[in-house]
Amino acid sequence: MDIPQNAFIAMLVVLTVLVIATIIQFLLKLKNPENDYHELYQRIMSWWWIIGLLFLFLAISTNAAIIFFAFLSFLALKEFISIVETRQTDRNAVFWLYLSIPLQYYWVASGWYGMFIIFIPVYIFLLIPVRMVLKGETEGFIKSAGVLHWSAMLTIFSISHVAYLLVLPEKNTLAGGVGLVLFLLFMTQFNDVSQYVWGKLFGKHKIIPKVSPNKTWQGFLGGMFTITLLASIVAPHLTPLSQIEGMVAGILISISGFFGDVVISSVKRDLNIKDSGNLIPGHGGILDRMDSLIYTAPIFFHYIYSLYY
Amino acid sequence: MNRFLKILFIVLIVRPLVLIILGLNIRGREKLPLTGPAVIAANHNSHLDTMVLFSLYPLSAVHKLRPVAASDYFMRNSVIAWFSQNVIGIIPIGRTGKANKDEIFSGCHEALDNDDIIIVFPEGTRGEPEQISKLKKGIFYLVKDRTDTQIVPLVTHGLGRALPRGEALLVPFNCDVAVGESLPTVNTSSELLALLNDSYSSLLKDCLTYKKIK
């Protein structure tokens, strides 16, 4: 597909940042050979893979990118359903959840907004307990129905909002759907990073120590300030949003990204595990990487949708 | 066993199945024995156990992996027998208990003498999903007189959810694999089984999917 000019520039900027990070990592290793930079190396190599694959599929075509996001949903659902408690009798209902992924992304690819927006919250919501009832095991029924539907909402419904950005009508022809996706992904990830950096530098007052002892008000507000500023500058180039609207988008992404992160942290705390998997070397599982996105994607999507579509 | 067929089977079926449809959380991969003679003593929940082990090895070494499998099941008809022997490369073993020990293990010893890595499931059967059944003593008698062979304990978890015994529908789940330290030499079968049991329970605690099944 033809990548619109601004989206192409944004991709180049991201790749440049990655090249710089790789060089810094290399220099650090050269300068302090006694230190162990293995994890940093793994993290950066994994970023090359993630960004490389994302850009590749975005560059091939809209449908290729939609399939890519569907595959991410598959990996995320699999990871989630593997760490939470499920009953042996739920296997069939879980299988139905997997089947709902190609359907949900088919609605995305065909631009059928009405179906895309109600399929998981209405039809799958009603259907999961039906499949469970047909199996007939009532012990643990309520909990399983809840867990299964929540997992579909987090990993299929939320993530598919990223893909739907690609099929929205073009309002900023210099950026297109790719611009929206890049804006959302970049702001979400950079929010994680800047909340972490601000927290490391000035962190003092903890927000929810029981869930995440590293999350501080200083980190949260510093990250929000950074992202709001950055979003107001970048939004007019990559999205239909004006500067002021871009600021609001930054605030929304920052707040929702924070909550996505701590919600998935709570899940892991509840299960007594540190990472949700080890698919991505240096990062953990796919949910560890997509936690913030699960919250930012629908929030950002509906913000621009209500303003421009 | 046909080395080419085994590699083909692993590249086209086993690896896509295990690494994409399933997905592994691996602990202690570096402890896997890459050269024989060695015995991997794994727990058994699913036919996928063997597939997972195959996927962990480099293609240059997969022909060395020989699962010890019940002849009454894996040799039950000529098609399955051909596949088990030529593609999987099983070492068939009788579980009726009628033959004497030397005879039962002759195939295993032959493989170990050939520097193979044999896979043994000391539970003897797949049993209930995600539960370790009582271990059988055979593994002790297999290595008793061999000073060259170490036993490496290995635990898989979650495969009994993906494809439990008696089910045809495979449902994708991430699964855990944890490899333990090789076991020290002991003099009695009960000591060996106790060590193995201990190793299994501590390895299970490393599994992300452990204790999540009702």
Short mmCIF file of N, CA and C in Angstrom, two decimals, chain B residues 1 66-76 80-86 88-96 99 101-111 118-119 142:
data_model
loop_
_atom_site.label_atom_id
_atom_site.label_comp_id
_atom_site.label_asym_id
_atom_site.label_seq_id
_atom_site.Cartn_x
_atom_site.Cartn_y
_atom_site.Cartn_z
N MET B 1 14.57 -45.81 11.81
CA MET B 1 14.00 -44.46 11.68
C MET B 1 14.60 -43.77 10.46
N ARG B 66 14.78 -40.45 21.09
CA ARG B 66 14.02 -41.68 20.92
C ARG B 66 13.03 -41.86 22.06
N PRO B 67 11.75 -41.59 21.82
CA PRO B 67 10.77 -41.82 22.89
C PRO B 67 10.54 -43.32 23.12
N VAL B 68 10.52 -43.70 24.39
CA VAL B 68 10.18 -45.07 24.73
C VAL B 68 8.65 -45.13 24.82
N ALA B 69 8.03 -46.01 24.02
CA ALA B 69 6.56 -45.98 23.94
C ALA B 69 5.97 -47.39 23.98
N ALA B 70 4.78 -47.46 24.53
CA ALA B 70 4.12 -48.76 24.72
C ALA B 70 3.82 -49.42 23.39
N SER B 71 4.28 -50.66 23.24
CA SER B 71 4.07 -51.32 21.95
C SER B 71 2.60 -51.69 21.74
N ASP B 72 1.85 -51.94 22.84
CA ASP B 72 0.44 -52.30 22.65
C ASP B 72 -0.36 -51.14 22.05
N TYR B 73 0.12 -49.88 22.28
CA TYR B 73 -0.61 -48.72 21.77
C TYR B 73 -0.02 -48.26 20.44
N PHE B 74 1.29 -48.09 20.41
CA PHE B 74 1.90 -47.46 19.23
C PHE B 74 2.22 -48.44 18.11
N MET B 75 2.01 -49.74 18.37
CA MET B 75 2.23 -50.71 17.31
C MET B 75 0.91 -51.41 16.99
N ARG B 76 -0.26 -50.73 17.35
CA ARG B 76 -1.53 -51.45 17.29
C ARG B 76 -2.00 -51.76 15.88
N ILE B 80 0.08 -47.03 12.07
CA ILE B 80 0.61 -46.36 13.26
C ILE B 80 2.01 -46.89 13.58
N ALA B 81 2.17 -48.19 13.43
CA ALA B 81 3.48 -48.79 13.73
C ALA B 81 4.55 -48.23 12.79
N TRP B 82 4.19 -48.13 11.50
CA TRP B 82 5.16 -47.58 10.55
C TRP B 82 5.53 -46.15 10.92
N PHE B 83 4.51 -45.33 11.23
CA PHE B 83 4.74 -43.93 11.58
C PHE B 83 5.58 -43.81 12.86
N SER B 84 5.19 -44.60 13.88
CA SER B 84 5.89 -44.53 15.16
C SER B 84 7.36 -44.89 15.00
N GLN B 85 7.63 -45.90 14.19
CA GLN B 85 9.00 -46.37 14.10
C GLN B 85 9.84 -45.57 13.11
N ASN B 86 9.23 -45.21 11.97
CA ASN B 86 10.03 -44.56 10.93
C ASN B 86 10.09 -43.05 11.06
N ILE B 88 8.66 -41.02 14.03
CA ILE B 88 8.91 -40.59 15.41
C ILE B 88 10.19 -41.23 15.93
N GLY B 89 10.43 -42.48 15.54
CA GLY B 89 11.61 -43.18 16.02
C GLY B 89 11.46 -43.70 17.43
N ILE B 90 10.29 -44.28 17.72
CA ILE B 90 10.07 -44.78 19.08
C ILE B 90 10.89 -46.05 19.34
N ILE B 91 11.10 -46.29 20.62
CA ILE B 91 11.61 -47.58 21.05
C ILE B 91 10.42 -48.31 21.66
N PRO B 92 9.88 -49.32 20.97
CA PRO B 92 8.69 -49.99 21.51
C PRO B 92 9.05 -50.80 22.75
N ILE B 93 8.14 -50.78 23.71
CA ILE B 93 8.39 -51.52 24.94
C ILE B 93 7.07 -52.16 25.38
N GLY B 94 7.15 -53.41 25.86
CA GLY B 94 5.94 -54.10 26.31
C GLY B 94 5.58 -53.65 27.72
N ARG B 95 4.29 -53.46 28.00
CA ARG B 95 3.97 -53.12 29.39
C ARG B 95 3.15 -54.19 30.08
N THR B 96 3.20 -55.41 29.52
CA THR B 96 2.47 -56.49 30.16
C THR B 96 3.24 -57.02 31.37
N ALA B 99 7.77 -60.32 30.10
CA ALA B 99 9.14 -60.58 29.69
C ALA B 99 10.12 -60.20 30.81
N LYS B 101 13.57 -58.39 32.47
CA LYS B 101 14.00 -56.99 32.35
C LYS B 101 14.99 -56.78 31.22
N ASP B 102 15.93 -57.70 31.06
CA ASP B 102 16.93 -57.53 30.00
C ASP B 102 16.27 -57.46 28.63
N GLU B 103 15.28 -58.32 28.47
CA GLU B 103 14.60 -58.36 27.19
C GLU B 103 13.81 -57.07 26.95
N ILE B 104 13.11 -56.63 28.00
CA ILE B 104 12.29 -55.41 27.88
C ILE B 104 13.16 -54.23 27.46
N PHE B 105 14.32 -54.10 28.09
CA PHE B 105 15.14 -52.91 27.88
C PHE B 105 16.15 -53.03 26.75
N SER B 106 16.14 -54.16 26.05
CA SER B 106 17.20 -54.34 25.05
C SER B 106 17.24 -53.20 24.02
N GLY B 107 16.03 -52.76 23.59
CA GLY B 107 15.98 -51.66 22.62
C GLY B 107 16.56 -50.37 23.19
N CYS B 108 16.26 -50.12 24.46
CA CYS B 108 16.75 -48.90 25.12
C CYS B 108 18.28 -48.94 25.22
N HIS B 109 18.82 -50.08 25.61
CA HIS B 109 20.27 -50.18 25.77
C HIS B 109 20.97 -50.01 24.43
N GLU B 110 20.37 -50.59 23.43
CA GLU B 110 20.93 -50.44 22.09
C GLU B 110 21.02 -48.95 21.71
N ALA B 111 19.93 -48.23 21.99
CA ALA B 111 19.89 -46.79 21.67
C ALA B 111 20.91 -46.02 22.50
N ILE B 118 17.19 -40.88 25.15
CA ILE B 118 15.88 -41.53 25.15
C ILE B 118 14.92 -40.81 26.10
N ILE B 119 13.66 -40.77 25.67
CA ILE B 119 12.63 -40.07 26.44
C ILE B 119 11.77 -41.12 27.14
N LEU B 142 16.47 -49.49 34.24
CA LEU B 142 17.05 -49.16 32.95
C LEU B 142 18.47 -48.60 33.10
#
